[in-house]
Coordinates of C-alpha atoms in Angstrom, one line a residue:
M25 CA -22.5 -3.5 -9.5
K26 CA -20.5 -6.8 -11.0
F27 CA -18.0 -7.9 -9.7
N28 CA -15.3 -10.4 -10.9
I29 CA -14.5 -12.5 -8.1
I30 CA -13.6 -16.3 -7.8
E31 CA -14.4 -18.1 -4.9
K32 CA -13.2 -21.6 -3.6
D33 CA -13.7 -23.3 0.1
Y34 CA -10.2 -22.2 0.8
G35 CA -10.1 -18.8 -0.5
I36 CA -11.5 -15.9 -2.7
C37 CA -9.9 -14.0 -5.4
I38 CA -11.5 -10.0 -6.1
N39 CA -10.0 -9.2 -9.5
N40 CA -10.4 -5.5 -11.0
P41 CA -7.8 -5.1 -13.5
N42 CA -9.4 -1.7 -14.9
H43 CA -10.3 0.5 -12.2
F44 CA -9.3 0.6 -9.0
L45 CA -8.5 -2.2 -5.9
A46 CA -7.5 -1.5 -2.2
F47 CA -7.0 -3.4 0.7
S48 CA -5.9 -2.5 4.2
D49 CA -5.8 -4.2 8.1
F50 CA -5.0 -7.7 7.1
T51 CA -2.5 -8.9 9.3
V52 CA 0.6 -9.1 7.0
S53 CA -0.2 -5.5 5.4
D54 CA 1.4 -2.3 6.5
G55 CA -1.0 0.0 5.2
I56 CA -3.1 0.5 2.0
D57 CA -1.8 -1.0 -1.4
I58 CA -3.5 -0.6 -4.6
V59 CA -3.2 -3.9 -7.0
E60 CA -5.1 -5.5 -9.5
N61 CA -6.1 -8.9 -7.9
V62 CA -6.7 -9.5 -4.2
N63 CA -5.9 -13.0 -2.8
I64 CA -7.6 -13.9 0.5
V65 CA -6.6 -17.7 1.5
K66 CA -7.2 -19.6 4.8
A67 CA -4.3 -19.8 6.3
K68 CA -2.5 -18.9 9.9
D69 CA -0.2 -16.7 8.9
E70 CA 1.8 -19.5 7.1
F71 CA 3.6 -17.6 4.4
K72 CA 4.3 -21.1 2.4
A73 CA 0.8 -22.0 2.9
T74 CA -0.5 -18.9 1.8
A75 CA 1.7 -18.6 -1.1
K76 CA 1.0 -22.0 -2.5
K77 CA -2.7 -21.3 -2.5
A78 CA -2.6 -18.3 -3.8
E79 CA -0.6 -19.5 -6.8
I80 CA -3.8 -21.1 -7.9
F81 CA -5.2 -17.7 -8.5
N82 CA -2.3 -16.3 -10.5
R83 CA -3.6 -17.2 -13.7
L84 CA -5.4 -13.9 -14.0
K85 CA -3.6 -10.9 -15.5
G86 CA -1.8 -8.0 -13.3
S87 CA -0.2 -7.1 -10.3
Y88 CA -1.9 -9.3 -7.2
I89 CA -1.1 -9.6 -3.4
A90 CA -2.1 -12.6 -1.1
Q91 CA -3.4 -12.4 2.5
A92 CA -3.5 -14.9 5.1
T93 CA -6.9 -14.8 7.3
H94 CA -8.7 -17.5 9.8
S95 CA -11.7 -16.8 7.7
I96 CA -13.3 -15.7 4.3
D97 CA -16.4 -14.6 5.6
Y98 CA -17.2 -11.5 4.2
F99 CA -20.1 -8.8 3.7
T100 CA -20.3 -5.7 1.2
N101 CA -21.6 -2.2 1.6
T102 CA -21.8 -0.3 -1.7
Y103 CA -22.1 3.7 -2.0
D104 CA -22.6 4.8 -5.7
D105 CA -19.6 3.3 -7.2
L106 CA -17.7 2.3 -4.6
T107 CA -18.0 -1.3 -2.5
I108 CA -16.2 -2.2 0.7
F109 CA -15.7 -5.6 1.3
T110 CA -15.4 -6.5 5.2
F111 CA -13.7 -9.8 6.0
M112 CA -14.7 -11.0 9.8
A113 CA -12.4 -13.6 11.5
N114 CA -13.8 -13.8 15.0
D115 CA -14.9 -15.7 18.0
I116 CA -18.0 -13.7 18.4
V117 CA -21.8 -15.0 18.0
I118 CA -24.9 -12.9 18.3
E119 CA -27.6 -14.4 20.4
D120 CA -31.2 -13.3 20.8
F121 CA -31.5 -11.8 24.2
T122 CA -35.3 -10.6 23.9
D123 CA -37.7 -10.3 21.4
E124 CA -36.0 -6.7 20.3
L125 CA -32.6 -6.9 21.5
K126 CA -29.6 -9.0 20.3
V127 CA -26.2 -9.6 22.1
A128 CA -22.6 -10.6 21.2
N129 CA -21.3 -13.5 23.1
S130 CA -18.3 -15.7 23.1
P131 CA -17.7 -19.2 24.2
K132 CA -14.3 -18.1 24.8
G133 CA -15.4 -15.4 27.3
F134 CA -14.4 -11.7 25.8
S135 CA -10.9 -11.5 28.0
D136 CA -10.0 -14.5 24.9
A137 CA -12.2 -13.5 22.6
R138 CA -11.3 -12.0 19.2
I139 CA -12.4 -10.1 16.2
N140 CA -10.6 -9.1 13.0
L141 CA -11.9 -6.7 10.8
S142 CA -10.2 -6.3 7.5
H143 CA -11.3 -4.4 4.4
V144 CA -10.8 -4.5 0.3
I145 CA -12.1 -1.4 -1.3
Y146 CA -13.4 -1.7 -5.0
I147 CA -14.0 1.3 -7.2
D148 CA -15.9 0.6 -10.3
K149 CA -14.9 3.7 -12.0
L150 CA -11.7 4.5 -14.4
I151 CA -9.3 6.4 -12.5
S152 CA -7.3 9.2 -14.7
P153 CA -3.5 9.3 -14.6
K154 CA -4.1 12.7 -13.7
D155 CA -5.8 11.7 -10.3
L156 CA -3.0 9.5 -9.2
I157 CA 0.1 10.2 -7.4
G158 CA 3.0 11.5 -9.6
Y159 CA 6.6 12.8 -9.0
G160 CA 7.1 15.9 -7.2
D161 CA 6.2 16.3 -3.3
I162 CA 3.4 14.2 -2.5
V163 CA 2.0 16.6 0.0
P164 CA 0.0 18.9 -2.3
Q165 CA -1.1 15.9 -4.2
G166 CA -3.4 14.9 -1.5
L167 CA -1.1 13.1 0.7
P168 CA -0.3 15.3 3.4
F169 CA -0.1 13.3 6.4
Y170 CA 1.0 10.1 4.5
S171 CA 3.7 8.1 6.3
G172 CA 3.8 4.8 4.0
N173 CA 5.9 3.8 1.0
I174 CA 5.0 5.0 -2.4
V175 CA 5.8 2.7 -5.6
Y176 CA 6.0 4.7 -9.1
E177 CA 5.7 2.8 -11.9
Q178 CA 6.8 3.5 -15.5
E179 CA 7.0 1.5 -18.7
I180 CA 10.0 1.6 -21.0
D181 CA 10.9 0.2 -24.2
T182 CA 14.4 -1.0 -24.8
P183 CA 16.9 -2.6 -27.1
E184 CA 19.2 -5.3 -25.8
C185 CA 21.2 -3.3 -23.2
D186 CA 22.7 -2.3 -19.6
L187 CA 20.5 0.6 -18.2
E188 CA 21.4 3.6 -15.5
V189 CA 18.6 4.5 -13.4
A190 CA 19.5 7.9 -11.5
V191 CA 16.9 9.3 -9.3
T192 CA 18.8 12.6 -7.7
S193 CA 16.0 14.3 -6.2
Y194 CA 14.0 12.7 -3.5
R195 CA 12.8 12.8 0.0
G196 CA 12.5 9.9 1.7
D197 CA 14.4 7.3 3.9
L198 CA 15.5 5.3 0.8
L199 CA 14.5 4.1 -2.6
T200 CA 14.5 0.8 -4.2
V201 CA 14.5 0.1 -8.2
S202 CA 13.3 -3.1 -9.7
L203 CA 12.8 -4.5 -13.1
D204 CA 9.6 -6.7 -14.4
G205 CA 9.0 -7.7 -10.5
D206 CA 12.7 -8.5 -9.9
K207 CA 14.8 -6.2 -7.2
K208 CA 17.9 -4.8 -8.4
G209 CA 19.2 -2.6 -5.7
Y210 CA 19.2 0.4 -3.7
I211 CA 19.3 4.1 -3.8
I212 CA 20.4 6.1 -0.8
L213 CA 24.0 7.6 -1.4
P214 CA 25.4 9.5 -3.8
P215 CA 25.5 9.6 -7.1
Y216 CA 21.9 8.1 -6.7
R217 CA 22.3 5.8 -9.5
I218 CA 21.9 2.2 -10.1
N219 CA 23.2 0.2 -13.3
I220 CA 20.9 -2.6 -14.4
P221 CA 22.8 -4.9 -17.1
K222 CA 21.6 -7.3 -19.4
V223 CA 18.0 -6.0 -20.3
S224 CA 16.5 -7.9 -23.0
V225 CA 15.0 -6.2 -26.0
G226 CA 11.2 -5.4 -25.5
K227 CA 8.7 -3.5 -23.1
H228 CA 9.7 -3.3 -19.4
T229 CA 7.9 -2.3 -16.0
L230 CA 10.4 -0.2 -13.9
H231 CA 9.3 0.2 -10.0
I232 CA 10.5 2.6 -7.8
R233 CA 9.6 2.4 -4.1
C234 CA 10.1 5.8 -1.8
F235 CA 10.3 4.6 2.0
G236 CA 8.8 6.9 4.0
N237 CA 9.0 8.0 7.2
R238 CA 6.8 9.2 10.4
H239 CA 7.2 12.7 10.5
N240 CA 4.3 14.1 8.8
T241 CA 1.8 11.5 10.5
F242 CA 3.5 11.7 14.3
G243 CA 6.0 14.5 14.2
S244 CA 6.2 17.7 15.9
L245 CA 4.0 19.2 13.2
H246 CA 3.4 22.8 15.0
C247 CA 7.1 23.5 16.0
R248 CA 8.2 26.2 13.4
I249 CA 11.9 25.4 14.0
Y250 CA 14.3 22.7 12.0
D251 CA 16.3 20.6 14.5
P252 CA 18.4 17.1 13.4
Y253 CA 16.9 15.4 16.3
Y254 CA 13.6 15.3 18.0
G255 CA 12.7 15.2 21.9
P256 CA 9.6 16.0 24.1
G257 CA 10.8 19.8 23.8
H258 CA 9.8 19.7 20.2
W259 CA 6.2 19.5 21.2
Y260 CA 5.4 22.9 21.8
K261 CA 1.8 24.4 22.7
T262 CA 2.6 28.2 23.5
G263 CA 5.8 30.2 22.6
D264 CA 7.8 31.6 19.6
H265 CA 8.6 28.2 18.5
F266 CA 4.7 27.1 18.2
T267 CA 2.6 27.7 15.3
Y268 CA -1.0 26.9 14.6
E269 CA -0.2 26.0 10.9
Y270 CA 1.0 22.4 10.0
T271 CA 5.0 22.2 9.4
L272 CA 5.3 19.4 7.0
R273 CA 7.9 18.0 5.3
T274 CA 8.3 17.4 1.4
M275 CA 8.1 13.7 0.5
G276 CA 8.4 11.7 -2.6
V277 CA 10.7 11.5 -5.9
L278 CA 10.8 15.3 -6.5
S279 CA 11.6 14.6 -10.0
T280 CA 11.5 12.3 -13.0
P281 CA 14.1 9.6 -13.0
E282 CA 16.6 9.8 -15.5
I283 CA 16.8 6.6 -17.4
T284 CA 19.9 6.3 -19.7
V285 CA 20.4 2.9 -22.2
I286 CA 23.7 1.7 -23.0
E287 CA 23.5 -0.7 -26.0
K288 CA 25.5 -3.3 -26.6
A289 CA 28.5 -2.9 -29.0

């Protein structure tokens, strides 16, 4: 498998614009994100330093994200069309103990030693839009226990105009709406609409981010009654309120957003 990788002494850029690229477990990540470029740079969790170094890689097309790490050492494991890049930042060294035995040791001692593993997942295969998450409940779409956020992307072609974006059916904590990477506002209360003024003529990318919650991951998933609150009593093991089936809640943007073009007079 041939990879599109740019390596510098201060960082690595992994690029996969036509297929599937995801990362997880880095210190500033809150889950798994799908992007086209992952920039991993040596920085001690300093936002400005990380962003400045990452700008050098940003000549590549497509969305990107930059991650700060203490080390850019990595190894790969390939399984058919899937490759996992494992990045290691640690204070552990492997030493020979006997001819057939190696041990892990640290000059800091194991009480203070650190080992961090982070991953970038590279799938060398075109992903059909039918395989991706669409509008509707995400539970039957392969994410029954997902508790993170979901970003819906839509390409639109407009005249010079104002836009009204209406998302009247969703399940989540709130929505944010962005156009061409610029956040335009929040949708959380009726009438569940947002106005975007002064949109230029041409093609634009609309992003709607649905913020999830922890119910389908850590909630009382075997309690068959619904209450507006949760407490220890909802984790039943027996009785009429217990069920062996999962009581998952609907999640996601449930219907296609309505986009209204308001042309200039």
